[in-house]
Amino acid sequence: MPETRVEVPEMVMLEILSKLPVKSLTRFRCVCKPWCSSFQTPHFITKHQQNNLHNNNLNLLLKRCQGNTHDDIYYLSQLSTEKSQNFSVQHNIHLPFFEDCWYAPVVSGPCNGLLCLHDADKVALWNPSTREFKTLPQSTVQRPPLVDSTSFGCVGIGFDSQSGDYKVVRFVTNYFEENEDEGLMGDWNHQVELYSLKSDSWKEISVPGVQPYGSPLFNNYVNGFYYWQAIGDSDYLILSFDMVNEKFSTLPLPEFGGSLAKYYLELLDFNGLLVAIVYPREGTDKSFDLWVMNGSWTKQFRIDSLHGVERPLGFWKNGELFLESSDHELVLFDPSTRELKSLGIHAYQETMQIIAYVESLVPINGRSEREELIIRRPAGDASN
């Protein structure tokens, strides 16, 4: 009896394929040329990302310094996503582009699976799922005359949903040398520049009336806006940047009943909403308040009296929270059982940063990790 061949409709096949991890899709590109083309269409890329978001398919990176001082080498590690494996280190990742940088590098994002890496004047985009890396061009924005030196400060990444463009905003400070002979005092001014992935270029935009500060501990990109803590003429507030209209605006801090001299306040994306975590600066018996911005600030919940922890590092699935312990170990807190689980991963004090990102096929018109000489070294238990 002859075999019956069943033809699966192309749309059904692509729907099935959109549920697979990037690693599998990368292999399948070599199997069928039409599939290779389909994987690069905006529709498939969006569908793949939506499936990952719906199923909460997250990957984990850990940035840390494992030496004995703040000045030792920082590096990134790919972690397992299995709780039963204690989120063990799978690979340590070496990024040559940032090897001479001080904190090698600051990580902003993710935004649709993309990370923005930056240190001083160096900026890069990275898709750790497709292993594509793009060094951004040097800015062509004109500096004011007589500038003595320039420094680069806060950076944010985001997606313009109207134009389908990915953008990077960066704050610049220009310093003017003091000249006693001409009666000129040392002074400075600010500029803001915006990078477009579509045009692969920078442009200057208007400077806001407040100045952002600090490096984000969490992902500060939320639904088309990037957020920073900022200082105005006489108060602290939140600065936001709209990726579509390219305008800044400000929000008040939550009225948590304390001062920033005694409490840390960290901003983050939590289930698509802007959230602030507030916790005391002193002591190792700490409580954490979660405030949610939904038209106004409301206190969502409180985690009471966790002993032996220093600071939060990020949420995981089912409301679990990664923390850094007083012994500078990565731990996981389960709010349903109040269990603190030690994960056996250590770092120098306050150098850990957790980056949870959804797998993405978003192209960045860059080069492969191999071409950039980026090395992923398998890690044994000793590297934890």
XYZ file of C-alpha atoms in Angstrom:
384
model
C 0.000 0.000 0.000
C 1.543 3.354 -0.998
C 2.449 5.750 1.781
C 0.197 8.754 2.279
C 2.084 12.052 2.420
C 0.491 14.754 4.534
C 1.253 18.325 3.525
C 1.189 20.717 6.455
C -0.003 24.197 5.395
C 2.804 26.750 5.493
C 0.990 29.052 7.941
C 0.465 26.142 10.351
C 4.124 25.144 10.050
C 5.310 28.700 10.762
C 2.971 28.882 13.755
C 4.591 25.730 15.149
C 8.105 26.982 14.404
C 7.408 30.320 16.132
C 7.143 28.440 19.430
C 10.685 27.041 19.200
C 13.822 28.490 20.841
C 16.240 30.591 18.809
C 18.891 27.869 18.932
C 16.570 25.449 17.108
C 15.509 28.056 14.550
C 19.168 28.825 13.826
C 19.731 25.165 12.959
C 16.577 24.998 10.830
C 17.742 27.942 8.695
C 20.146 25.529 7.039
C 17.390 23.001 6.286
C 15.056 25.039 4.103
C 15.671 28.339 2.283
C 11.988 29.440 2.478
C 12.103 28.898 6.236
C 15.270 30.990 6.466
C 13.502 33.857 4.695
C 10.359 33.481 6.821
C 12.335 33.672 10.080
C 13.557 37.139 9.069
C 10.109 38.680 8.413
C 8.756 41.204 10.950
C 5.595 39.099 11.338
C 7.504 35.951 12.360
C 9.908 37.878 14.611
C 6.967 39.514 16.414
C 5.013 36.248 16.675
C 8.066 34.436 18.090
C 8.586 37.166 20.672
C 4.891 37.211 21.671
C 4.956 33.438 22.216
C 7.993 33.759 24.470
C 6.373 36.577 26.451
C 3.110 34.655 26.804
C 4.920 31.554 28.047
C 7.296 33.599 30.232
C 10.321 32.021 28.539
C 13.124 33.974 30.174
C 16.896 33.662 29.946
C 19.337 34.892 32.579
C 22.619 36.774 32.470
C 24.646 37.710 35.530
C 27.099 40.597 35.535
C 29.591 40.493 38.405
C 33.127 41.021 39.648
C 34.653 37.971 41.285
C 37.867 39.578 42.548
C 38.624 41.085 45.929
C 38.161 44.749 44.993
C 35.767 46.887 42.987
C 38.502 47.379 40.379
C 38.889 43.717 39.423
C 37.580 42.420 36.107
C 33.819 42.394 35.564
C 32.306 39.788 33.298
C 28.971 38.319 32.206
C 27.784 34.776 32.845
C 24.932 32.898 31.187
C 22.915 31.158 33.909
C 20.727 28.080 33.734
C 17.030 28.907 34.053
C 16.336 25.753 36.074
C 15.642 26.345 39.748
C 16.470 22.688 40.434
C 19.993 23.387 39.105
C 20.384 26.453 41.373
C 20.605 28.636 38.244
C 24.162 27.379 37.780
C 26.634 29.169 35.518
C 26.576 27.712 31.994
C 29.039 30.013 30.225
C 31.282 32.912 31.118
C 31.256 35.509 28.348
C 34.247 37.649 27.407
C 33.524 40.864 25.460
C 36.800 42.177 23.944
C 35.205 45.503 22.933
C 34.861 46.434 26.618
C 37.967 44.787 28.080
C 39.716 48.112 28.791
C 36.653 49.744 30.340
C 36.289 50.533 34.024
C 33.105 48.613 34.826
C 33.002 46.558 31.607
C 30.225 47.469 30.766
C 27.031 49.130 32.092
C 23.991 47.160 30.862
C 20.735 48.913 29.915
C 17.605 47.024 28.911
C 16.549 44.538 27.785
C 14.216 45.867 25.124
C 12.572 43.091 23.080
C 15.538 40.858 23.866
C 18.177 43.463 22.982
C 20.726 44.828 25.441
C 22.581 48.129 25.270
C 26.138 47.904 26.626
C 28.075 51.084 27.314
C 31.109 52.489 29.064
C 32.430 56.036 28.513
C 32.112 56.771 24.784
C 31.752 53.098 23.801
C 28.202 51.893 23.053
C 27.052 48.599 21.569
C 23.839 46.658 20.961
C 23.769 42.938 21.646
C 21.246 40.221 20.970
C 22.486 37.375 23.212
C 19.903 34.984 21.695
C 21.028 35.287 18.067
C 24.574 36.129 19.254
C 24.699 39.244 17.116
C 26.749 42.240 18.299
C 26.808 45.765 16.904
C 29.267 48.511 17.817
C 27.503 51.860 17.472
C 29.273 54.529 15.413
C 30.914 57.487 17.087
C 28.561 60.426 17.500
C 28.817 63.217 14.932
C 26.938 65.669 17.184
C 28.871 68.948 17.352
C 30.354 69.932 20.716
C 30.371 73.587 21.813
C 33.514 75.584 21.047
C 36.303 75.760 23.647
C 35.312 72.465 25.273
C 38.162 71.028 27.329
C 36.752 67.524 27.860
C 33.546 65.526 27.436
C 32.032 62.755 29.571
C 29.181 60.392 28.782
C 26.562 59.657 31.417
C 23.179 57.950 31.599
C 22.035 55.831 28.661
C 18.680 54.262 27.792
C 17.407 51.894 25.094
C 13.885 51.608 23.714
C 11.591 50.719 20.823
C 9.609 53.170 18.687
C 6.473 51.164 17.887
C 5.314 53.614 15.200
C 8.472 53.530 13.080
C 9.655 50.053 14.136
C 12.988 51.575 15.135
C 15.249 50.859 18.100
C 16.754 53.935 19.735
C 19.472 54.742 22.274
C 19.413 58.002 24.231
C 22.616 59.258 25.864
C 23.422 62.192 28.159
C 26.650 64.116 27.563
C 28.453 66.631 29.785
C 30.942 69.118 28.290
C 33.562 70.696 30.564
C 35.219 74.051 29.946
C 38.684 74.714 31.346
C 39.173 77.424 33.907
C 41.187 80.359 32.534
C 42.232 82.789 35.273
C 43.943 85.150 32.824
C 40.659 85.810 31.043
C 38.571 85.668 34.190
C 36.773 82.453 33.135
C 35.706 79.980 35.798
C 35.536 76.239 35.163
C 32.061 75.476 33.828
C 30.043 72.768 32.056
C 26.925 72.235 29.999
C 24.809 69.287 28.923
C 23.736 67.737 25.644
C 21.480 64.795 24.833
C 21.956 62.673 21.736
C 19.757 60.000 20.202
C 20.853 57.030 18.116
C 18.571 55.381 15.538
C 19.235 51.784 14.488
C 17.389 52.368 11.200
C 19.615 55.272 10.176
C 22.666 54.008 12.100
C 23.384 57.561 13.216
C 23.193 59.993 16.137
C 21.390 63.324 16.363
C 21.064 65.986 19.055
C 17.765 66.454 20.889
C 16.537 68.934 23.498
C 17.976 68.756 27.010
C 15.424 68.204 29.812
C 15.219 70.605 32.725
C 16.412 67.939 35.179
C 19.520 65.757 35.285
C 19.390 61.937 35.535
C 21.889 60.100 37.697
C 23.071 56.613 38.625
C 23.371 53.292 36.818
C 20.243 51.128 36.686
C 20.233 47.979 38.776
C 17.102 46.746 36.979
C 15.550 47.144 33.532
C 14.171 50.704 33.337
C 12.527 50.326 29.906
C 8.725 49.976 30.143
C 6.324 49.968 27.174
C 7.954 52.588 24.965
C 9.412 54.708 27.772
C 12.803 54.685 29.456
C 13.045 55.938 33.050
C 15.822 57.364 35.206
C 15.972 58.803 38.687
C 16.791 62.495 38.392
C 17.423 65.631 40.391
C 15.757 68.979 39.708
C 16.398 72.403 41.164
C 15.430 71.360 44.679
C 13.958 67.865 44.651
C 14.339 64.298 43.415
C 12.008 62.913 40.778
C 11.733 60.492 37.841
C 12.652 61.437 34.278
C 11.045 59.566 31.386
C 11.748 59.533 27.649
C 9.072 58.668 25.078
C 10.695 56.721 22.241
C 7.923 57.646 19.763
C 7.701 61.439 20.142
C 11.275 61.763 21.469
C 10.204 63.983 24.364
C 11.139 64.035 28.041
C 8.694 64.360 30.931
C 8.849 63.945 34.703
C 7.018 61.962 37.375
C 7.063 62.337 41.164
C 8.661 59.707 43.368
C 6.246 57.591 45.435
C 5.523 59.108 48.849
C 6.989 56.230 50.828
C 7.369 58.118 54.107
C 11.143 58.371 54.176
C 14.092 60.117 52.553
C 16.607 58.939 49.941
C 19.306 59.568 52.534
C 17.980 56.566 54.481
C 16.332 54.482 51.750
C 17.304 53.101 48.363
C 14.761 53.448 45.573
C 15.136 51.345 42.420
C 12.978 51.549 39.276
C 12.083 48.521 37.167
C 9.648 46.938 34.736
C 7.261 44.568 36.527
C 4.656 42.866 34.329
C 4.623 45.815 31.932
C 4.239 48.484 34.626
C 6.722 50.946 36.112
C 7.549 49.854 39.653
C 9.689 51.288 42.443
C 11.280 49.060 45.102
C 12.091 50.920 48.321
C 14.288 49.441 51.057
C 16.537 50.731 53.895
C 20.189 51.528 53.280
C 21.390 50.271 56.669
C 21.140 46.886 58.371
C 20.867 43.303 57.181
C 17.292 42.725 58.414
C 15.440 44.404 55.574
C 11.925 44.929 54.304
C 11.057 45.748 50.706
C 8.092 47.870 49.584
C 6.835 47.588 46.009
C 5.105 50.673 44.554
C 3.322 50.531 41.175
C 2.708 53.477 38.830
C -0.689 53.130 37.146
C -1.807 56.729 36.740
C -0.560 57.362 40.279
C 1.691 55.556 42.747
C 0.085 52.841 44.855
C 1.793 50.513 47.301
C 1.320 47.005 45.867
C 2.834 44.818 48.565
C 5.541 44.565 51.200
C 8.107 41.851 51.872
C 8.736 41.959 55.623
C 11.957 41.361 57.522
C 14.329 39.290 55.449
C 17.442 38.579 57.487
C 20.915 38.467 55.966
C 20.205 40.220 52.662
C 21.736 43.370 51.189
C 19.684 44.320 48.128
C 17.209 43.082 45.494
C 18.501 42.059 42.058
C 15.371 41.250 40.072
C 12.141 39.290 39.889
C 11.889 35.786 38.526
C 8.862 33.670 37.696
C 5.878 33.414 40.085
C 6.933 36.541 41.935
C 10.202 35.056 43.194
C 12.934 37.600 43.871
C 16.699 37.343 43.334
C 18.676 39.031 46.131
C 22.286 39.561 47.135
C 22.962 38.195 50.590
C 25.129 39.791 53.272
C 27.763 37.211 52.308
C 27.572 38.464 48.686
C 25.932 35.312 47.417
C 23.060 35.108 44.947
C 19.897 33.904 46.727
C 16.282 33.404 45.643
C 13.309 34.391 47.818
C 9.949 32.636 47.383
C 7.215 34.921 48.808
C 4.686 32.053 49.031
C 6.871 30.043 51.426
C 9.253 32.814 52.607
C 12.132 30.456 51.784
C 15.548 31.975 51.029
C 17.413 29.570 48.754
C 21.206 29.908 48.480
C 22.361 29.435 44.887
C 26.115 29.042 45.446
C 27.106 31.920 43.128
C 29.339 34.599 44.683
C 30.771 37.975 43.693
C 32.560 40.952 45.181
C 30.183 43.104 47.248
C 27.511 44.999 45.339
C 28.822 44.117 41.885
C 26.084 41.644 40.906
C 23.428 42.529 38.340
C 20.787 40.078 37.067
C 19.506 40.550 33.506
C 16.382 38.528 32.651
C 15.486 38.724 28.969
C 13.078 37.099 26.541
C 14.594 35.292 23.564
C 14.364 37.381 20.419
C 15.116 37.181 16.709
C 15.332 40.978 16.330
C 18.201 41.779 13.908
C 20.598 44.632 14.695
C 22.636 44.706 11.474
C 25.778 43.797 13.347
C 28.307 40.981 13.270
C 28.367 37.541 14.839
C 29.931 37.002 18.245
C 32.603 34.939 16.513
C 33.510 37.844 14.214
C 33.686 40.130 17.277
C 35.974 37.593 19.008
C 33.431 37.213 21.811
C 34.248 34.050 23.743
C 31.767 31.873 25.638
C 33.654 29.542 27.956
C 31.767 26.609 29.498
C 31.869 26.944 33.260
C 32.405 24.155 35.779
C 31.238 24.238 39.357
C 34.493 25.916 40.387
C 33.622 29.074 38.452
C 30.526 29.761 40.521
